[in-house]
PDB file of C-alpha atoms and ligand atoms in Angstrom:
ATOM      1  CA  MET A   8      19.682  -1.933  -4.735  1.00  0.00           C
ATOM      2  CA  ASN A   9      18.012  -4.609  -6.726  1.00  0.00           C
ATOM      3  CA  PRO A  10      15.523  -3.012  -9.191  1.00  0.00           C
ATOM      4  CA  GLY A  11      13.993  -6.397 -10.126  1.00  0.00           C
ATOM      5  CA  PHE A  12      12.731  -6.626  -6.579  1.00  0.00           C
ATOM      6  CA  PHE A  13      10.086  -3.989  -7.318  1.00  0.00           C
ATOM      7  CA  GLU A  14       8.680  -5.261 -10.610  1.00  0.00           C
ATOM      8  CA  GLY A  15       6.110  -7.660  -9.175  1.00  0.00           C
ATOM      9  CA  PRO A  16       4.865  -5.539  -6.257  1.00  0.00           C
ATOM     10  CA  LEU A  17       4.528  -2.321  -8.303  1.00  0.00           C
ATOM     11  CA  GLY A  18       2.426  -4.229 -10.819  1.00  0.00           C
ATOM     12  CA  GLU A  19      -0.060  -5.577  -8.253  1.00  0.00           C
ATOM     13  CA  GLY A  20      -2.636  -4.477  -5.735  1.00  0.00           C
ATOM     14  CA  MET A  21      -3.129  -0.987  -4.429  1.00  0.00           C
ATOM     15  CA  ILE A  22       0.080   0.433  -5.870  1.00  0.00           C
ATOM     16  CA  ARG A  23      -0.829  -0.811  -9.335  1.00  0.00           C
ATOM     17  CA  ILE A  24      -4.312   0.716  -9.105  1.00  0.00           C
ATOM     18  CA  ALA A  25      -2.864   4.030  -7.987  1.00  0.00           C
ATOM     19  CA  ARG A  26      -0.355   3.995 -10.852  1.00  0.00           C
ATOM     20  CA  GLU A  27      -2.957   3.015 -13.451  1.00  0.00           C
ATOM     21  CA  LYS A  28      -5.218   5.829 -12.326  1.00  0.00           C
ATOM     22  CA  GLY A  29      -2.269   8.191 -12.728  1.00  0.00           C
ATOM     23  CA  LEU A  30      -2.465   9.130  -9.044  1.00  0.00           C
ATOM     24  CA  VAL A  31       0.985   7.820  -8.211  1.00  0.00           C
ATOM     25  CA  ASP A  32       4.069   7.835 -10.403  1.00  0.00           C
ATOM     26  CA  THR A  33       7.089   5.716  -9.573  1.00  0.00           C
ATOM     27  CA  ALA A  34      10.614   5.387 -10.917  1.00  0.00           C
ATOM     28  CA  ILE A  35      13.158   2.788  -9.897  1.00  0.00           C
ATOM     29  CA  ILE A  36      16.721   4.028 -10.031  1.00  0.00           C
ATOM     30  CA  PRO A  37      19.386   1.316  -9.917  1.00  0.00           C
ATOM     31  CA  ILE A  38      22.097   2.745  -7.720  1.00  0.00           C
ATOM     32  CA  ARG A  39      24.662   0.655  -9.536  1.00  0.00           C
ATOM     33  CA  ASP A  40      24.208   2.843 -12.626  1.00  0.00           C
ATOM     34  CA  PHE A  41      25.857   5.631 -10.646  1.00  0.00           C
ATOM     35  CA  ALA A  42      28.956   3.788  -9.516  1.00  0.00           C
ATOM     36  CA  THR A  43      32.065   5.879 -10.009  1.00  0.00           C
ATOM     37  CA  ASP A  44      34.320   3.034 -11.101  1.00  0.00           C
ATOM     38  CA  ARG A  45      34.003   0.751 -14.086  1.00  0.00           C
ATOM     39  CA  TYR A  46      33.222  -2.310 -11.958  1.00  0.00           C
ATOM     40  CA  GLY A  47      29.965  -0.867 -10.677  1.00  0.00           C
ATOM     41  CA  THR A  48      31.134  -0.767  -7.063  1.00  0.00           C
ATOM     42  CA  THR A  49      28.430   0.626  -4.779  1.00  0.00           C
ATOM     43  CA  ASP A  50      29.764  -0.413  -1.380  1.00  0.00           C
ATOM     44  CA  ASP A  51      33.042  -0.814   0.463  1.00  0.00           C
ATOM     45  CA  THR A  52      34.424  -2.145   3.744  1.00  0.00           C
ATOM     46  CA  PRO A  53      33.764  -0.027   6.848  1.00  0.00           C
ATOM     47  CA  TYR A  54      36.478   2.240   8.244  1.00  0.00           C
ATOM     48  CA  GLY A  55      37.554   0.866  11.616  1.00  0.00           C
ATOM     49  CA  GLY A  56      36.815  -2.686  10.526  1.00  0.00           C
ATOM     50  CA  GLY A  57      33.921  -5.004  11.203  1.00  0.00           C
ATOM     51  CA  ALA A  58      31.603  -7.213   9.219  1.00  0.00           C
ATOM     52  CA  GLY A  59      29.424  -6.166   6.305  1.00  0.00           C
ATOM     53  CA  MET A  60      29.722  -3.532   3.656  1.00  0.00           C
ATOM     54  CA  VAL A  61      28.807   0.130   3.669  1.00  0.00           C
ATOM     55  CA  MET A  62      27.164   1.915   0.743  1.00  0.00           C
ATOM     56  CA  LYS A  63      29.410   4.581  -0.745  1.00  0.00           C
ATOM     57  CA  VAL A  64      28.474   8.221  -0.301  1.00  0.00           C
ATOM     58  CA  ASP A  65      29.538   9.391  -3.773  1.00  0.00           C
ATOM     59  CA  THR A  66      27.388   6.785  -5.510  1.00  0.00           C
ATOM     60  CA  ILE A  67      24.351   7.589  -3.403  1.00  0.00           C
ATOM     61  CA  VAL A  68      24.706  11.310  -3.957  1.00  0.00           C
ATOM     62  CA  ALA A  69      24.950  10.809  -7.732  1.00  0.00           C
ATOM     63  CA  ALA A  70      21.891   8.541  -7.846  1.00  0.00           C
ATOM     64  CA  HIS A  71      19.983  10.961  -5.636  1.00  0.00           C
ATOM     65  CA  GLY A  72      20.839  13.822  -7.985  1.00  0.00           C
ATOM     66  CA  HIS A  73      19.253  11.828 -10.787  1.00  0.00           C
ATOM     67  CA  ALA A  74      16.152  11.168  -8.674  1.00  0.00           C
ATOM     68  CA  LEU A  75      15.768  14.903  -8.032  1.00  0.00           C
ATOM     69  CA  LYS A  76      16.076  15.595 -11.733  1.00  0.00           C
ATOM     70  CA  LEU A  77      13.164  13.197 -12.354  1.00  0.00           C
ATOM     71  CA  ALA A  78      11.149  15.165  -9.786  1.00  0.00           C
ATOM     72  CA  GLN A  79      11.098  18.053 -12.288  1.00  0.00           C
ATOM     73  CA  GLY A  80      10.975  20.860  -9.794  1.00  0.00           C
ATOM     74  CA  LEU A  81       8.456  19.261  -7.459  1.00  0.00           C
ATOM     75  CA  THR A  82       9.273  19.696  -3.789  1.00  0.00           C
ATOM     76  CA  ALA A  83      11.011  16.472  -2.848  1.00  0.00           C
ATOM     77  CA  ARG A  84      11.561  14.884   0.514  1.00  0.00           C
ATOM     78  CA  THR A  85      14.197  12.178   0.932  1.00  0.00           C
ATOM     79  CA  LEU A  86      13.919   9.156   3.210  1.00  0.00           C
ATOM     80  CA  VAL A  87      16.631   6.589   3.862  1.00  0.00           C
ATOM     81  CA  THR A  88      15.432   3.204   5.089  1.00  0.00           C
ATOM     82  CA  THR A  89      17.248   1.974   8.179  1.00  0.00           C
ATOM     83  CA  PRO A  90      16.346   0.107  11.369  1.00  0.00           C
ATOM     84  CA  GLN A  91      17.864   3.124  13.187  1.00  0.00           C
ATOM     85  CA  GLY A  92      15.251   5.456  11.729  1.00  0.00           C
ATOM     86  CA  ARG A  93      12.109   7.033  13.115  1.00  0.00           C
ATOM     87  CA  THR A  94       9.318   4.456  13.059  1.00  0.00           C
ATOM     88  CA  LEU A  95       6.678   5.007  10.402  1.00  0.00           C
ATOM     89  CA  THR A  96       3.233   5.669  11.862  1.00  0.00           C
ATOM     90  CA  GLN A  97      -0.102   6.417  10.227  1.00  0.00           C
ATOM     91  CA  ASP A  98       0.311  10.067  11.231  1.00  0.00           C
ATOM     92  CA  TRP A  99       3.696  10.311   9.564  1.00  0.00           C
ATOM     93  CA  ALA A 100       2.412   8.375   6.541  1.00  0.00           C
ATOM     94  CA  ARG A 101      -0.402  10.898   6.165  1.00  0.00           C
ATOM     95  CA  GLU A 102       2.067  13.753   6.318  1.00  0.00           C
ATOM     96  CA  LEU A 103       4.371  12.132   3.741  1.00  0.00           C
ATOM     97  CA  ALA A 104       1.421  11.281   1.482  1.00  0.00           C
ATOM     98  CA  GLY A 105       0.569  14.974   1.344  1.00  0.00           C
ATOM     99  CA  GLY A 106       3.979  15.836  -0.100  1.00  0.00           C
ATOM    100  CA  GLU A 107       4.703  16.387  -3.774  1.00  0.00           C
ATOM    101  CA  HIS A 108       7.543  13.964  -4.292  1.00  0.00           C
ATOM    102  CA  LEU A 109       9.361  11.378  -2.260  1.00  0.00           C
ATOM    103  CA  VAL A 110      12.788   9.901  -2.833  1.00  0.00           C
ATOM    104  CA  LEU A 111      13.273   6.619  -0.985  1.00  0.00           C
ATOM    105  CA  VAL A 112      16.858   5.455  -0.657  1.00  0.00           C
ATOM    106  CA  CYS A 113      17.053   1.757   0.136  1.00  0.00           C
ATOM    107  CA  GLY A 114      19.838   1.181   2.586  1.00  0.00           C
ATOM    108  CA  ARG A 115      21.314  -2.231   3.022  1.00  0.00           C
ATOM    109  CA  TYR A 116      21.628  -4.008   6.326  1.00  0.00           C
ATOM    110  CA  LYS A 117      25.042  -2.636   7.317  1.00  0.00           C
ATOM    111  CA  GLY A 118      23.927   0.783   6.228  1.00  0.00           C
ATOM    112  CA  ILE A 119      25.064   3.720   4.182  1.00  0.00           C
ATOM    113  CA  ASP A 120      27.950   6.098   4.816  1.00  0.00           C
ATOM    114  CA  GLU A 121      26.694   8.489   7.491  1.00  0.00           C
ATOM    115  CA  ARG A 122      27.741  11.505   5.442  1.00  0.00           C
ATOM    116  CA  ALA A 123      25.108  10.656   2.821  1.00  0.00           C
ATOM    117  CA  ILE A 124      22.337  11.454   5.315  1.00  0.00           C
ATOM    118  CA  TRP A 125      23.471  15.037   5.574  1.00  0.00           C
ATOM    119  CA  ALA A 126      24.412  15.360   1.884  1.00  0.00           C
ATOM    120  CA  LEU A 127      20.890  14.298   0.893  1.00  0.00           C
ATOM    121  CA  GLN A 128      19.193  16.224   3.686  1.00  0.00           C
ATOM    122  CA  ALA A 129      17.487  12.920   4.338  1.00  0.00           C
ATOM    123  CA  GLU A 130      15.339  11.624   7.143  1.00  0.00           C
ATOM    124  CA  GLU A 131      15.859   8.076   8.366  1.00  0.00           C
ATOM    125  CA  VAL A 132      12.794   5.825   8.452  1.00  0.00           C
ATOM    126  CA  SER A 133      12.220   2.395   9.985  1.00  0.00           C
ATOM    127  CA  ILE A 134       9.104   0.270   9.542  1.00  0.00           C
ATOM    128  CA  GLY A 135       9.384  -1.485  12.903  1.00  0.00           C
ATOM    129  CA  ASP A 136      11.621  -3.061  15.484  1.00  0.00           C
ATOM    130  CA  TYR A 137      13.102  -5.949  13.561  1.00  0.00           C
ATOM    131  CA  VAL A 138      15.959  -6.183  11.076  1.00  0.00           C
ATOM    132  CA  LEU A 139      15.555  -6.639   7.330  1.00  0.00           C
ATOM    133  CA  SER A 140      18.520  -7.539   5.161  1.00  0.00           C
ATOM    134  CA  GLY A 141      17.836  -4.557   2.924  1.00  0.00           C
ATOM    135  CA  GLY A 142      15.576  -1.540   2.676  1.00  0.00           C
ATOM    136  CA  GLU A 143      13.680  -2.710  -0.429  1.00  0.00           C
ATOM    137  CA  PRO A 144      10.796  -4.458   1.362  1.00  0.00           C
ATOM    138  CA  ALA A 145      10.572  -1.460   3.689  1.00  0.00           C
ATOM    139  CA  ALA A 146      10.331   0.894   0.693  1.00  0.00           C
ATOM    140  CA  LEU A 147       7.424  -1.163  -0.671  1.00  0.00           C
ATOM    141  CA  VAL A 148       5.663  -1.027   2.679  1.00  0.00           C
ATOM    142  CA  ILE A 149       6.071   2.744   2.767  1.00  0.00           C
ATOM    143  CA  LEU A 150       4.909   3.096  -0.830  1.00  0.00           C
ATOM    144  CA  ASP A 151       1.776   1.031  -0.152  1.00  0.00           C
ATOM    145  CA  ALA A 152       0.948   3.033   2.956  1.00  0.00           C
ATOM    146  CA  LEU A 153       1.282   6.320   1.030  1.00  0.00           C
ATOM    147  CA  ALA A 154      -0.387   5.187  -2.213  1.00  0.00           C
ATOM    148  CA  ARG A 155      -3.633   4.230  -0.509  1.00  0.00           C
ATOM    149  CA  LEU A 156      -3.778   7.678   1.064  1.00  0.00           C
ATOM    150  CA  GLN A 157      -3.707   9.502  -2.271  1.00  0.00           C
ATOM    151  CA  PRO A 158      -7.120  11.032  -2.963  1.00  0.00           C
ATOM    152  CA  GLY A 159      -9.038   8.865  -5.435  1.00  0.00           C
ATOM    153  CA  VAL A 160      -7.097   5.639  -4.898  1.00  0.00           C
ATOM    154  CA  LEU A 161      -9.595   4.067  -2.518  1.00  0.00           C
ATOM    155  CA  GLY A 162     -13.351   4.051  -3.000  1.00  0.00           C
ATOM    156  CA  ASP A 163     -15.403   6.446  -0.847  1.00  0.00           C
ATOM    157  CA  ALA A 164     -16.417   3.783   1.660  1.00  0.00           C
ATOM    158  CA  GLU A 165     -12.864   2.619   2.231  1.00  0.00           C
ATOM    159  CA  SER A 166     -11.414   6.088   2.496  1.00  0.00           C
ATOM    160  CA  ALA A 167     -13.961   7.005   5.151  1.00  0.00           C
ATOM    161  CA  GLU A 168     -12.728   3.867   6.874  1.00  0.00           C
ATOM    162  CA  ALA A 169      -9.138   5.015   6.500  1.00  0.00           C
ATOM    163  CA  ASP A 170     -10.099   8.238   8.251  1.00  0.00           C
ATOM    164  CA  SER A 171     -11.466   6.284  11.161  1.00  0.00           C
ATOM    165  CA  PHE A 172      -7.999   4.825  11.723  1.00  0.00           C
ATOM    166  CA  SER A 173      -6.848   8.352  12.379  1.00  0.00           C
ATOM    167  CA  GLU A 174      -8.467   7.503  15.698  1.00  0.00           C
ATOM    168  CA  ALA A 175      -5.836   4.814  16.149  1.00  0.00           C
ATOM    169  CA  LEU A 176      -8.236   2.167  17.385  1.00  0.00           C
ATOM    170  CA  LEU A 177      -8.025  -1.454  16.341  1.00  0.00           C
ATOM    171  CA  ASP A 178     -10.939  -2.649  14.218  1.00  0.00           C
ATOM    172  CA  ALA A 179     -13.788  -4.787  15.526  1.00  0.00           C
ATOM    173  CA  PRO A 180     -13.853  -8.389  14.221  1.00  0.00           C
ATOM    174  CA  VAL A 181     -15.658  -9.021  10.920  1.00  0.00           C
ATOM    175  CA  TYR A 182     -17.611 -12.012   9.608  1.00  0.00           C
ATOM    176  CA  THR A 183     -19.207 -13.226   6.415  1.00  0.00           C
ATOM    177  CA  ARG A 184     -21.254 -16.313   5.462  1.00  0.00           C
ATOM    178  CA  PRO A 185     -21.832 -18.947   6.774  1.00  0.00           C
ATOM    179  CA  ASP A 186     -23.415 -17.746  10.039  1.00  0.00           C
ATOM    180  CA  ASP A 187     -22.403 -21.013  11.717  1.00  0.00           C
ATOM    181  CA  PHE A 188     -18.966 -22.501  11.019  1.00  0.00           C
ATOM    182  CA  ARG A 189     -18.476 -25.813  12.860  1.00  0.00           C
ATOM    183  CA  GLY A 190     -20.459 -24.510  15.766  1.00  0.00           C
ATOM    184  CA  GLN A 191     -18.743 -21.101  15.859  1.00  0.00           C
ATOM    185  CA  LYS A 192     -21.551 -18.589  15.398  1.00  0.00           C
ATOM    186  CA  VAL A 193     -21.521 -15.067  14.089  1.00  0.00           C
ATOM    187  CA  PRO A 194     -22.561 -12.639  16.866  1.00  0.00           C
ATOM    188  CA  GLU A 195     -26.359 -12.282  16.838  1.00  0.00           C
ATOM    189  CA  VAL A 196     -26.315  -8.513  16.738  1.00  0.00           C
ATOM    190  CA  LEU A 197     -24.753  -8.545  13.256  1.00  0.00           C
ATOM    191  CA  LEU A 198     -27.559 -10.742  11.899  1.00  0.00           C
ATOM    192  CA  ARG A 199     -30.397  -8.672  13.363  1.00  0.00           C
ATOM    193  CA  GLY A 200     -29.688  -5.659  11.145  1.00  0.00           C
ATOM    194  CA  ASN A 201     -30.291  -2.915  13.710  1.00  0.00           C
ATOM    195  CA  HIS A 202     -27.744  -0.393  12.469  1.00  0.00           C
ATOM    196  CA  GLU A 203     -27.477   1.632  15.645  1.00  0.00           C
ATOM    197  CA  GLU A 204     -27.044  -1.543  17.691  1.00  0.00           C
ATOM    198  CA  ILE A 205     -24.387  -2.777  15.255  1.00  0.00           C
ATOM    199  CA  ARG A 206     -22.514   0.518  15.350  1.00  0.00           C
ATOM    200  CA  ARG A 207     -22.426   0.398  19.139  1.00  0.00           C
ATOM    201  CA  TRP A 208     -21.335  -3.258  19.172  1.00  0.00           C
ATOM    202  CA  ARG A 209     -18.494  -2.530  16.735  1.00  0.00           C
ATOM    203  CA  ARG A 210     -17.378   0.422  18.781  1.00  0.00           C
ATOM    204  CA  ARG A 211     -17.378  -1.698  21.936  1.00  0.00           C
ATOM    205  CA  GLU A 212     -15.422  -4.537  20.298  1.00  0.00           C
ATOM    206  CA  ALA A 213     -12.916  -2.071  18.827  1.00  0.00           C
ATOM    207  CA  LEU A 214     -12.351  -0.634  22.278  1.00  0.00           C
ATOM    208  CA  ARG A 215     -12.184  -4.100  23.852  1.00  0.00           C
ATOM    209  CA  ARG A 216      -9.544  -5.310  21.414  1.00  0.00           C
ATOM    210  CA  THR A 217      -7.535  -2.144  21.687  1.00  0.00           C
ATOM    211  CA  ARG A 218      -7.604  -2.392  25.479  1.00  0.00           C
ATOM    212  CA  GLU A 219      -6.502  -6.045  25.346  1.00  0.00           C
ATOM    213  CA  ARG A 220      -3.914  -5.889  22.592  1.00  0.00           C
ATOM    214  CA  ARG A 221      -2.701  -2.302  22.408  1.00  0.00           C
ATOM    215  CA  PRO A 222      -3.462  -0.507  25.668  1.00  0.00           C
ATOM    216  CA  ASP A 223      -0.780   2.025  24.684  1.00  0.00           C
ATOM    217  CA  LEU A 224      -3.167   3.348  22.007  1.00  0.00           C
ATOM    218  CA  LEU A 225      -5.788   4.188  24.621  1.00  0.00           C
ATOM    219  CA  SER A 226      -3.570   5.810  27.217  1.00  0.00           C
ATOM    220  CA  GLY A 227      -3.041   9.308  25.857  1.00  0.00           C
ATOM    221  CA  ARG A 228      -6.453   9.634  24.285  1.00  0.00           C
ATOM    222  CA  ASN A 229      -9.367  12.043  24.507  1.00  0.00           C
ATOM    223  CA  MET A 230     -12.386   9.828  24.983  1.00  0.00           C
ATOM    224  CA  SER A 231     -15.927  10.635  23.947  1.00  0.00           C
ATOM    225  CA  GLU A 232     -18.747  10.203  26.456  1.00  0.00           C
ATOM    226  CA  GLU A 233     -19.854   7.037  24.648  1.00  0.00           C
ATOM    227  CA  ASP A 234     -16.355   5.521  24.542  1.00  0.00           C
ATOM    228  CA  ARG A 235     -15.876   6.144  28.248  1.00  0.00           C
ATOM    229  CA  LYS A 236     -19.153   4.413  28.966  1.00  0.00           C
ATOM    230  CA  LEU A 237     -18.354   1.441  26.711  1.00  0.00           C
ATOM    231  CA  LEU A 238     -14.894   1.080  28.239  1.00  0.00           C
ATOM    232  CA  ASN A 239     -16.401   1.111  31.730  1.00  0.00           C
ATOM    233  CA  GLU A 240     -18.739  -1.699  30.711  1.00  0.00           C
ATOM    234  CA  ILE A 241     -15.806  -3.657  29.271  1.00  0.00           C
ATOM    235  CA  GLU A 242     -13.769  -3.166  32.419  1.00  0.00           C
ATOM    236  CA  GLU A 243     -16.644  -4.247  34.657  1.00  0.00           C
ATOM    237  CA  GLU A 244     -17.093  -7.383  32.537  1.00  0.00           C
ATOM    238  CA  ALA A 245     -13.384  -8.132  32.698  1.00  0.00           C
ATOM    239  CA  GLY A 246     -13.211  -7.465  36.422  1.00  0.00           C
ATOM    240  CA  SER A 247     -16.129  -9.677  37.397  1.00  0.00           C
TER     241      SER A 247
HETATM  242 CL1  LIG B   3      13.527   0.737   6.930  1.00  0.00          CL
HETATM  243  N1  LIG B   3      15.369  -1.149   6.787  1.00  0.00           N
HETATM  244  C1  LIG B   3      15.956  -2.264   7.214  1.00  0.00           C
HETATM  245  N2  LIG B   3      17.017  -2.710   6.577  1.00  0.00           N
HETATM  246  N3  LIG B   3      15.510  -2.961   8.236  1.00  0.00           N
HETATM  247  C2  LIG B   3      14.442  -2.505   8.851  1.00  0.00           C
HETATM  248  C3  LIG B   3      13.779  -1.352   8.472  1.00  0.00           C
HETATM  249  C4  LIG B   3      14.278  -0.663   7.422  1.00  0.00           C
HETATM  250  N4  LIG B   3      12.736  -1.145   9.285  1.00  0.00           N
HETATM  251  C5  LIG B   3      12.757  -2.139  10.131  1.00  0.00           C
HETATM  252  N5  LIG B   3      13.789  -2.972   9.886  1.00  0.00           N
END
């Protein structure tokens, strides 16, 4: 793992705000510090041959032991980043954010010795169906997703918003000044200032986008009377 990778991102944006408010505490543990030889070896060639290197189980277990010591008795959960893992979702993020302490082990592309998963009692996490060269960017993604869910990190308005994503709908489009950009106009309804009309419009556009871009999010869903009605209107429009 490359500790320098984290310096910039931890000092910016949402994660920085959460840390400054004392709502999130982070520690970067360079795995190399726990190498068992004097050359700082953290990986080795795979048994059975093949390309790439595999992270050594003894090193990982030692570094993990240190991470648990830093947790000072808090209940810790361990995640290992890997494209083979369970995909992170907002539901899982919410569950993880509610935990006391998280240890994130950044795997490298070829992976870590399988025995480390069991030794650490770890869960494997992926952030999507594509391959990163290392788990570090994935760890930052996970950290951002969890930091913004800590109570007090977001303002009230935003956190109410965050709750609305628990509905797993895509957002309606948003606009700001000017109301006419090279002939592209902001939808009238947003300029009129009728709040009930705006709420309904946003709901309709959220449903429309979700239907167009992520129909999978709508399929297994309990729909309110209003949503059903709006979706019917959308479907009639689309059909005609
Ligand atoms: Cl968590 N790690 C790596 N190396 N690649 C990934 C990933 C994680 N999630 C998607 N691709």
